[in-house]
XYZ file of C-alpha atoms in Angstrom:
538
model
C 0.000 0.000 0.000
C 1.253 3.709 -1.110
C 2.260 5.972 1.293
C 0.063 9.137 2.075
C 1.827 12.261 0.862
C 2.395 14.245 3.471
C 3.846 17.209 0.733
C -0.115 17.466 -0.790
C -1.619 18.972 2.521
C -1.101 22.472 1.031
C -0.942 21.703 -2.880
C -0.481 25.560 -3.106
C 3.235 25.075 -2.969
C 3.713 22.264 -5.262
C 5.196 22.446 -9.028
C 2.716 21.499 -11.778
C 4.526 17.706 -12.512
C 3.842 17.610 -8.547
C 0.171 17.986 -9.224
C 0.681 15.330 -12.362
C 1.571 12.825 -10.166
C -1.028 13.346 -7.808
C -3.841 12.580 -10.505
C -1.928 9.684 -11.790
C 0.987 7.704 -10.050
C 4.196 7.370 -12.637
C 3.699 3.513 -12.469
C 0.038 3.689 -13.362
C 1.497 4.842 -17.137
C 2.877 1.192 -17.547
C -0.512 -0.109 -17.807
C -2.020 2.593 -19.403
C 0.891 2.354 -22.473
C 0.028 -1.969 -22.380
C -3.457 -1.583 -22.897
C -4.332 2.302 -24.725
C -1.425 4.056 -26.269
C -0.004 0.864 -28.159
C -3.077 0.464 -29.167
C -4.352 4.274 -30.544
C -0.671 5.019 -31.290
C 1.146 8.533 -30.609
C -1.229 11.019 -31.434
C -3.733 9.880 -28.537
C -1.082 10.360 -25.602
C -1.910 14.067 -23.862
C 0.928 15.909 -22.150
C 0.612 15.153 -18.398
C 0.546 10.935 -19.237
C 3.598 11.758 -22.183
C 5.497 13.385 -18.799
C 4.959 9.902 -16.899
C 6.068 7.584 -19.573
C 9.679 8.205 -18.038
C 8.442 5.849 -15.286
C 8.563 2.870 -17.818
C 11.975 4.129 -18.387
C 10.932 6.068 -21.582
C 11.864 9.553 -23.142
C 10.521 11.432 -26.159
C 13.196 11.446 -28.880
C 14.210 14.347 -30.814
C 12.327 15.942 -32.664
C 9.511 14.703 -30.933
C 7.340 13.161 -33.944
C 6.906 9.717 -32.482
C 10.360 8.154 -31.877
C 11.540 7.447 -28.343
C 14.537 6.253 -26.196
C 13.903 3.468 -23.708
C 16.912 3.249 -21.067
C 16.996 -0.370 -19.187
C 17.991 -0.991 -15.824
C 21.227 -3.065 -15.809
C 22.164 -3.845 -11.490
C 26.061 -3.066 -10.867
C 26.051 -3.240 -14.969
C 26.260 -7.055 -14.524
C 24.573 -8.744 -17.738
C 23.608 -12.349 -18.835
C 24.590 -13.435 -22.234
C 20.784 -14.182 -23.071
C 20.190 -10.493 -21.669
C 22.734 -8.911 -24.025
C 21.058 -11.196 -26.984
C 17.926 -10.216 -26.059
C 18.581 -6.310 -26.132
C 20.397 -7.075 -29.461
C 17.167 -8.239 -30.782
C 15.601 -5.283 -29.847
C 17.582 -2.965 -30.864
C 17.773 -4.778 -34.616
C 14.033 -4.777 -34.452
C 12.842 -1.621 -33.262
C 15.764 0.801 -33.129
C 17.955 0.817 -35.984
C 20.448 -1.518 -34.498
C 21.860 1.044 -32.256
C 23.212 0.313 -28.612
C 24.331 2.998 -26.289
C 25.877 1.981 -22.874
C 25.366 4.887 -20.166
C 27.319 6.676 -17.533
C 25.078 4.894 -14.950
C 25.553 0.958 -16.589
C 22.319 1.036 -18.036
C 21.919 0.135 -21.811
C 19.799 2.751 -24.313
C 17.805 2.363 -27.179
C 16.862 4.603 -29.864
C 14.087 5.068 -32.598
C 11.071 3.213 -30.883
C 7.891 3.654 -31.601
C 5.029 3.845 -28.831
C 3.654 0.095 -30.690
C 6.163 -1.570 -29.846
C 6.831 -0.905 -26.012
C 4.674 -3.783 -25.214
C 6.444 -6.356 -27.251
C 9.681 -4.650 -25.412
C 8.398 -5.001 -22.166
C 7.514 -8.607 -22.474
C 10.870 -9.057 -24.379
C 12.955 -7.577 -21.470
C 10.788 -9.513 -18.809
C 11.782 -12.618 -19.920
C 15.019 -12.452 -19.329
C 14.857 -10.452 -15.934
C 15.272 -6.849 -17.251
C 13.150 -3.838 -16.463
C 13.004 -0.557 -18.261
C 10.871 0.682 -15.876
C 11.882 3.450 -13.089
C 15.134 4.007 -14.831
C 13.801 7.367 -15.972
C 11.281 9.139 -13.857
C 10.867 10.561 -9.938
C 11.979 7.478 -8.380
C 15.286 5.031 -7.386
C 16.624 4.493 -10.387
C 19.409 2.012 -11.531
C 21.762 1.388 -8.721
C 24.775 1.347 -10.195
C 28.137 -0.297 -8.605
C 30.996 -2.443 -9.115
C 31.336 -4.039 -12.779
C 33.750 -6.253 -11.144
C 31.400 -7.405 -8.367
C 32.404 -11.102 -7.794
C 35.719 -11.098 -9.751
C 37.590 -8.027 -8.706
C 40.914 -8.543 -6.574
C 39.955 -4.737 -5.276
C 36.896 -5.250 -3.553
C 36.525 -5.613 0.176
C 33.290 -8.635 -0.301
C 31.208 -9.467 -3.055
C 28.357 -7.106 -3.258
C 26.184 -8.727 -5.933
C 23.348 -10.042 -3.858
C 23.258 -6.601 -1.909
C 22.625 -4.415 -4.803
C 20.008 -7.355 -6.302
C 18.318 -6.885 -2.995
C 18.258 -3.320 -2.247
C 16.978 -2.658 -6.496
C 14.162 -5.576 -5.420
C 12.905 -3.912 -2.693
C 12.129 -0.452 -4.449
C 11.646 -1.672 -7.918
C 7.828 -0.897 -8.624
C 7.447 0.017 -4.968
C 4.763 2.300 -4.416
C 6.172 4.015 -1.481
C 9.173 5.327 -3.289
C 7.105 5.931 -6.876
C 6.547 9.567 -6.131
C 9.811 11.123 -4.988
C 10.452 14.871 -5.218
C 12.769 14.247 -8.474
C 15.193 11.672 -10.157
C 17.187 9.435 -7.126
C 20.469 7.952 -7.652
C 21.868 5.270 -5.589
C 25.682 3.335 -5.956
C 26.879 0.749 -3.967
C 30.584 -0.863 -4.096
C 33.269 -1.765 -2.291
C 35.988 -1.254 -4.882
C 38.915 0.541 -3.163
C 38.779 2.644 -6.250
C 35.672 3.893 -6.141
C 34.626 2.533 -9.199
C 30.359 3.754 -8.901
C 31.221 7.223 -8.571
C 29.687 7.646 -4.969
C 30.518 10.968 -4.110
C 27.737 12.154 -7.513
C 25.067 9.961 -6.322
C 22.574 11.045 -3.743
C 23.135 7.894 -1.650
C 26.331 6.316 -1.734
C 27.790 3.021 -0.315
C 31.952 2.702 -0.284
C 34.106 0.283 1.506
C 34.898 0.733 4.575
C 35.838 -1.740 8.327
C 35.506 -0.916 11.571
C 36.497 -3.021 15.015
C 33.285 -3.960 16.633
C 33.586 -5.943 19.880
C 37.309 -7.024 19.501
C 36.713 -8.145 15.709
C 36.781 -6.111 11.992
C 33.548 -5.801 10.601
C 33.835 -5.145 6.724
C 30.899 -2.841 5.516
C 30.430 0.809 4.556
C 29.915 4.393 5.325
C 27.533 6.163 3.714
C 27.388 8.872 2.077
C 24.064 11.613 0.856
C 24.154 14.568 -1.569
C 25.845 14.243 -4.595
C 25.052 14.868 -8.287
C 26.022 16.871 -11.094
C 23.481 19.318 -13.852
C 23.708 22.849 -13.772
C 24.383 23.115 -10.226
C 26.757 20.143 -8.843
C 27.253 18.996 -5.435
C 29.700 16.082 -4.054
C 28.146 13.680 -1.924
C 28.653 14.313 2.363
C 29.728 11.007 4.447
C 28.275 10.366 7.399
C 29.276 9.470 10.517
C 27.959 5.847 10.672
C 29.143 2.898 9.999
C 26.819 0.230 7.699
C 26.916 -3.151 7.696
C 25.670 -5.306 4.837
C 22.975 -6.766 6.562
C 21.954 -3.014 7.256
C 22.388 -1.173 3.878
C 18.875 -1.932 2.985
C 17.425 -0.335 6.119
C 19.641 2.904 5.597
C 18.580 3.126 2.107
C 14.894 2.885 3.143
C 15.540 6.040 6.273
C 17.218 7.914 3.625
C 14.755 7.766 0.553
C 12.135 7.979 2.749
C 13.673 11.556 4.030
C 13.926 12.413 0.741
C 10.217 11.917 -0.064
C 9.031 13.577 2.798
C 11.103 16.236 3.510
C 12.614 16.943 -0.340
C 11.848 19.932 -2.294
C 8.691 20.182 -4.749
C 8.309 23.851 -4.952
C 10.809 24.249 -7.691
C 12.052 21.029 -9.971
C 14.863 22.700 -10.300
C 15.584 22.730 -6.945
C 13.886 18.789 -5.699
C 17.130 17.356 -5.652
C 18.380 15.161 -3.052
C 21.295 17.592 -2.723
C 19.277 20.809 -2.108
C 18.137 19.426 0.970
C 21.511 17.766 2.248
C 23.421 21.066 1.721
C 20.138 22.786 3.643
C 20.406 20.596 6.493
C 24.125 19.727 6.774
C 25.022 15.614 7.306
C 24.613 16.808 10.958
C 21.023 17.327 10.712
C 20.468 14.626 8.262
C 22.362 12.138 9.970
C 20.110 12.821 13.382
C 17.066 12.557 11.092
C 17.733 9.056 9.562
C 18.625 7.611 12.998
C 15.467 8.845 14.205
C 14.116 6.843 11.867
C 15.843 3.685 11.505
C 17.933 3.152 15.225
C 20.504 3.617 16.291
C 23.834 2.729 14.422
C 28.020 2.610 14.800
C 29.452 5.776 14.035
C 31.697 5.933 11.281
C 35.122 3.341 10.882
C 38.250 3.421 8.638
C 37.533 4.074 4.917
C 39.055 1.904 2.485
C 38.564 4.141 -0.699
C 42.995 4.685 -1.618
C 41.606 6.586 -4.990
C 39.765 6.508 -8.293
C 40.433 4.878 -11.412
C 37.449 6.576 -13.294
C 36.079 2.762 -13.922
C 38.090 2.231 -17.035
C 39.645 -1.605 -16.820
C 40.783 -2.171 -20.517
C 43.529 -4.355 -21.269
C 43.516 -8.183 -19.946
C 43.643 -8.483 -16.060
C 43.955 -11.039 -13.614
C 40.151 -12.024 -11.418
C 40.647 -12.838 -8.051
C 40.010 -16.676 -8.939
C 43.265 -18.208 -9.884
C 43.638 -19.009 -13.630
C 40.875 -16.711 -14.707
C 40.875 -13.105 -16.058
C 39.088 -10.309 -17.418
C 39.135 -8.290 -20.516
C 37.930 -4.640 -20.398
C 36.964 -3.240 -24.252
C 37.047 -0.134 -25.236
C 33.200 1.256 -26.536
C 34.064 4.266 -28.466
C 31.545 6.834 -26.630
C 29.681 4.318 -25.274
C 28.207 3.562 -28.747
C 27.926 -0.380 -30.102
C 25.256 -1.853 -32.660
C 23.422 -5.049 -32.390
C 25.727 -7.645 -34.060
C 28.395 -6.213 -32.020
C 26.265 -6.849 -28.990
C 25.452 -10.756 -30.108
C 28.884 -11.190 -30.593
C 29.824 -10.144 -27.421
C 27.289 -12.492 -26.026
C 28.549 -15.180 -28.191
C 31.647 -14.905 -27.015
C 30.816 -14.700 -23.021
C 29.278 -17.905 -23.710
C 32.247 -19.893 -25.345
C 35.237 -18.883 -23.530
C 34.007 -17.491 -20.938
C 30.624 -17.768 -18.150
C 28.216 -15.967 -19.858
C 28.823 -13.302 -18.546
C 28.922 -9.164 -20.318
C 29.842 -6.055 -17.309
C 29.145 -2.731 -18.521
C 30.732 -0.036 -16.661
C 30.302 4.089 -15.766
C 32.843 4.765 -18.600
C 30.462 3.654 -21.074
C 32.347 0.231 -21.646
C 32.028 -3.435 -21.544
C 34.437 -5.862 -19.698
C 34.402 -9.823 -20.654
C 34.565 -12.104 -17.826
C 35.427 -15.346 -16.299
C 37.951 -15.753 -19.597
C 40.320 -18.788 -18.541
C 43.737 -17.741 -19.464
C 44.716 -20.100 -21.495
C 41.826 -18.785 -23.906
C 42.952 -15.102 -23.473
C 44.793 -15.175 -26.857
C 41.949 -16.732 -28.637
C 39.438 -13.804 -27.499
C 41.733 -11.672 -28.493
C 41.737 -12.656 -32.037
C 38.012 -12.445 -32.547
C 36.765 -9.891 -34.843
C 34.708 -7.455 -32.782
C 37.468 -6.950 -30.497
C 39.172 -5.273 -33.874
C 36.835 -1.781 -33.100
C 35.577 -2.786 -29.556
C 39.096 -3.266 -28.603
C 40.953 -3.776 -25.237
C 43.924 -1.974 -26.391
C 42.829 1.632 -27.822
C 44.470 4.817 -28.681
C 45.259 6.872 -25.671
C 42.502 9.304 -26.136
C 39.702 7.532 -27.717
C 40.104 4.960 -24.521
C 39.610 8.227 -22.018
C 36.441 10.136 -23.972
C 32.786 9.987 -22.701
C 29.919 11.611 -24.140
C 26.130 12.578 -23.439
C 23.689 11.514 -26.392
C 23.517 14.578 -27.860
C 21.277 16.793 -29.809
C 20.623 13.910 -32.487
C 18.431 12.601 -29.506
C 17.870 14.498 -26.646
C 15.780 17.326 -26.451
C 17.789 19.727 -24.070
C 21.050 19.510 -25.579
C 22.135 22.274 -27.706
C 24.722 20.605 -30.020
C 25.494 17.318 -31.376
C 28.109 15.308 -29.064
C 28.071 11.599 -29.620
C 29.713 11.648 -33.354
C 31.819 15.039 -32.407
C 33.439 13.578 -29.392
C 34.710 10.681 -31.615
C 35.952 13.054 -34.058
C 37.741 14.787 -31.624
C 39.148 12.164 -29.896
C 40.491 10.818 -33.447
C 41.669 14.049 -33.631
C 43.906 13.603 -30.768
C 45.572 10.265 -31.317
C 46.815 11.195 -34.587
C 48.361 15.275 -33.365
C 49.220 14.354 -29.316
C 51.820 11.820 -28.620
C 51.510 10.715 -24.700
C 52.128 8.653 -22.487
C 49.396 9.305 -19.460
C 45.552 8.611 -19.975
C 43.803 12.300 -19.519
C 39.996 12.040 -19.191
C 37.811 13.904 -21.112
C 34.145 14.451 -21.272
C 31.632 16.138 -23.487
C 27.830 17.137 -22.830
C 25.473 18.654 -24.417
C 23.464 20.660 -22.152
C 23.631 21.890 -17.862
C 22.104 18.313 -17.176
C 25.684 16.808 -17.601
C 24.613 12.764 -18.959
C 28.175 12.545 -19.774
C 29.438 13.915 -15.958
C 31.544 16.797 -17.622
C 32.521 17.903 -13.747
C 34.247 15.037 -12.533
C 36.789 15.029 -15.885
C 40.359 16.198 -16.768
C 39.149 18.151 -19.319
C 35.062 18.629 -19.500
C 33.535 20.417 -22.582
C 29.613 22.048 -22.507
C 27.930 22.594 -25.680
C 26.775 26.065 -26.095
C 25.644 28.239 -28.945
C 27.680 31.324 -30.320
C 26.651 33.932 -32.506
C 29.028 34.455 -35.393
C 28.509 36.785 -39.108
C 27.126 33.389 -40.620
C 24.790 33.106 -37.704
C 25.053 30.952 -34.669
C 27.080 27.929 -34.584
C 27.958 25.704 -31.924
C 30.764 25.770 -29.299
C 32.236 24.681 -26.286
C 32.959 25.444 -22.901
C 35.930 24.334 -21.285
C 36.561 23.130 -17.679
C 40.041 21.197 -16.338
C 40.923 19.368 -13.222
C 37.706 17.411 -11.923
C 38.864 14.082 -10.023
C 36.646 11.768 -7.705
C 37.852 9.754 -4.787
C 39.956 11.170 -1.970
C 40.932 14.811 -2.921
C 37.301 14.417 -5.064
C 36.977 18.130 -6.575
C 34.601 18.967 -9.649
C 36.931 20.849 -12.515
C 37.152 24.557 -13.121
C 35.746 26.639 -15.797
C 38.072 28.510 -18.167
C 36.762 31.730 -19.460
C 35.947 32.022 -23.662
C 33.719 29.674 -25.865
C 35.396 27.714 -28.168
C 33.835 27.168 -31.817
C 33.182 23.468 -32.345
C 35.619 23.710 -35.601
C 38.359 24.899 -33.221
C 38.093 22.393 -30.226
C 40.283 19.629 -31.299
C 43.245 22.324 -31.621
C 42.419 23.955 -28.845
C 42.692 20.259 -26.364
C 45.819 19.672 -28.514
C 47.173 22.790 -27.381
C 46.244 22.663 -23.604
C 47.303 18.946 -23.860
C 50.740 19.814 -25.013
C 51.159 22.525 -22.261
C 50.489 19.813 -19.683
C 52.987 17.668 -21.519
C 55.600 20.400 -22.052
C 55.831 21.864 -18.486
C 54.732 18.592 -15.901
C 56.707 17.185 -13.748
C 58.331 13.764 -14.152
C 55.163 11.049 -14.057
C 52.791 13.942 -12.543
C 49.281 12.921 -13.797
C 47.053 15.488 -15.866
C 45.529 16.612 -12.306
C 48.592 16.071 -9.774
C 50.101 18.665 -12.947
C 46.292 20.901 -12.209
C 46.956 20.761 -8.372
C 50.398 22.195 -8.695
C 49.764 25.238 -11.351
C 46.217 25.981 -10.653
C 43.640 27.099 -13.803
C 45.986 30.484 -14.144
C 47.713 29.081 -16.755
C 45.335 27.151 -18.658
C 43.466 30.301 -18.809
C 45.957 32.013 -20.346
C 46.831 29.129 -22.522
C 43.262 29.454 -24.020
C 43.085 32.809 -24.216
C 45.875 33.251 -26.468
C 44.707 30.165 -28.939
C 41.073 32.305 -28.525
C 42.890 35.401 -29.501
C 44.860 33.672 -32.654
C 41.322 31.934 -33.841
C 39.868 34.937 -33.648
């Protein structure tokens, strides 16, 4: 049974979606897409029930004339090989054969029609995959450890935790109607690799001696996330063990529904209300709610890798590795995706991990049978050894899709990055990430280098451009990066990154990474690096 909303007792101060979901639960759209839309087809959808179909885990496409994107929920990015098959088949028979893996694990489609969501639905169903609630005012994919099982960097096995935590709030009524979109991670990686500190609830490794004896489990942390106004995550001072991540994740969302924001969307975050209240306040809320607990133990987070594993790597099971592939801005089709599957199955376990760089490791490979995955054909473009800067680019979808962005990323960030490899000669990985609009998909923040797509107005007319940012980094130290002052035309950015690129290359320090070299020298002189390459474009 649904919770009574305690926000609707003065409906006065509630946003107009708040007063959507009122009249009509986001869940209730499922049903209604099943058994009328698929049915009447596009035309007969009105606005407020088009505004819930992101509860089935469904947006309108650009240019909104009957195409849309369907995200699926994909736990920890952990996929079956029928799973991957089966999204292959969708994607060849709806949407143009195009795959895009996310910055949150999940797996995207493209080019579907309102008819079909049924047949999808069913489709994903029978394999155990949901598109539902991975879009939409609610808990949405929990994303964690690609690795979870297999990784020599991870405290325990967390797996199970994650399938039990997305279980309980998966189509749960209670949690249906949050204030705005709710982002949960959970790993215990040592490298941080689900991003915790831009989630609003967080879960990283952590011990702590209870009654003569180490406990391995988690702090906690509330806050975080990225769009036009970013915010890292606060820890607080508790300590969680597994058997009790559940029952903080409950005391926390349900915080968040009662006591979050609805005046303003714009302001319903998660966030808003943590940096309101303080983890002080927040902390002496959820134990009010859910008991008492430990404070807070050692952390075990020593730093951030970004989630990027290619190359072939040892599993913590003797005689068995991994082999992390390179997804050129997250983008694959759906052969590529069988093959993948097909391959999982015959050297490996069956087993496909997508991860928060937008890539896809192969698992359970016994290594012996390395060199033989190695020689298969997809691995040619999906490869585990890629150029230095095609390996380190992420990017939004883009204006050929999404409605809010302002300039086409997805095929431009590839350029660019192709760009790179053949001008830049380096030897460190620097991290770069593209979006298209404020809402920052592609996490723009937490990069080396993070480029905004704007509009500029030029004698031809306007034309699109680029803001630049430098020195973002997650993990201990975790800072978002810096904006540099002038727009760059989108003709000009792959000489202006050479340029800054070079500087960092020219004047580091022996082995000093692309943000050790930011910590040292500030954004001074990448400002003035730009401006002068501004002032010679111009």
């Amino acid at each position: 049974m649904a919770s009574s909303p305690i926000w609707a007792q003065d409906t006065s101060k509630l946003n107009k979606m708040e007063l959507v979901k009122l009249q009509k639960d986001g869940l209730d759209v499922i049903r209604t897409i099943i058994e009328k839309y698929a049915l009447e087809g596009y035309d007969s959808i009105p606005e407020d029930d088009m505004n819930l179909f992101k509860w089935a885990g469904v947006y309108q496409q650009k240019p909104k004339d009957g195409h849309f994107m369907m995200r699926v929920r994909i736990n920890s990015g952990v996929l079956t090989s029928d799973q991957a098959r089966a999204m292959a088949g969708i994607a060849e028979d709806y949407g143009k054969n195009l795959v895009d893996v996310t910055t949150r694990q999940a797996i995207q489609f493209h080019w579907l029609r309102v008819e079909n969501l049924p047949d999808i639905f069913q489709r994903l169903e029978q394999v155990g995959l949901y598109s539902y609630e991975a879009c939409g005012d609610c808990p949405r994919t929990i994303v964690g450890n690609p690795l979870a099982g297999i990784d020599p960097d991870e405290l325990f096995d967390t797996t199970e935790l994650v399938n039990q935590v997305n279980d309980f709030f998966l189509m749960n009524r209670d949690f249906s109607n949050l204030p705005r979109k709710y982002k949960m991670s959970i790993s215990t990686n040592i490298y941080n690799s689900a991003h915790a500190e831009i989630n609003c609830l967080g879960f990283t490794p952590a011990t702590k001696i209870i009654d003569g004896k180490e406990v391995l489990g988690f702090h906690a942390w509330v806050g975080g996330g990225l769009s036009a106004k970013p915010h890292l995550a606060q820890q607080l001072d508790l300590f969680v063990r597994p058997e009790e991540v559940l029952k903080v994740a409950t005391g926390v969302t349900v915080i968040f529904r009662d006591y979050g924001y609805r005046q303003k969307r714009t302001h319903a975050r998660l966030k808003f209300l943590v940096a309101d209240w303080g983890p002080e306040k927040f902390l002496d809320k959820l134990i009010e709610l859910i008991g008492p607990m430990p404070t807070g133990g050692e952390d075990k987070v020593v730093g951030w890798t970004a989630a990027y594993f290619d190359g072939v790597h040892p599993q913590k099971q003797d005689g068995y590795s991994y082999v992390g592939l390179n997804v050129p801005v997250g983008r694959l089709n759906s052969e590529e995706l069988r093959e993948l599957a097909r391959i999982a199955d015959q050297y490996g376990k069956g087993t496909i991990r997508t991860t928060m760089s937008q890539n896809i490791i192969l698992s359970d490979i016994p290594n012996d049978q390395v060199e033989n995955v190695l020689q298969e054909s997809v691995l040619q473009r999906l490869t585990p050894f890629p150029k230095r800067f095609m390996s380190r680019t992420v990017s939004c979808t883009g204006n050929e899709f999404c409605n809010l962005a302002l300039v086409e990323t997805k095929e431009f960030a590839r350029r660019v990055a192709e760009y790179l490899d053949e001008h830049v000669e380096l030897d460190e990985e620097v991290r770069i990430h593209f979006i298209g609009c404020p809402n920052a998909c592609g996490q723009k923040q937490i990069a080396d280098i993070g480029l905004q797509g704007t509009l500029v107005r030029t004698p031809e007319g306007m034309t699109s451009a680029y803001d630049i940012a430098v020195g973002g980094i997650l993990g201990p130290g975790a800072q978002f990066n810096q904006a540099l002052k002038g727009r760059v035309k989108s003709d000009d950015v792959g000489h202006v990154l050479a340029e800054l690129i070079r500087f960092y290359k020219d004047t580091r320090n022996d082995g000093e990474s692309f943000h050790q070299f930011y910590l040292r020298v500030g954004t001074a002189p990448f400002q003035e690096k730009l401006t002068q390459l501004l002032t010679v474009a111009s």
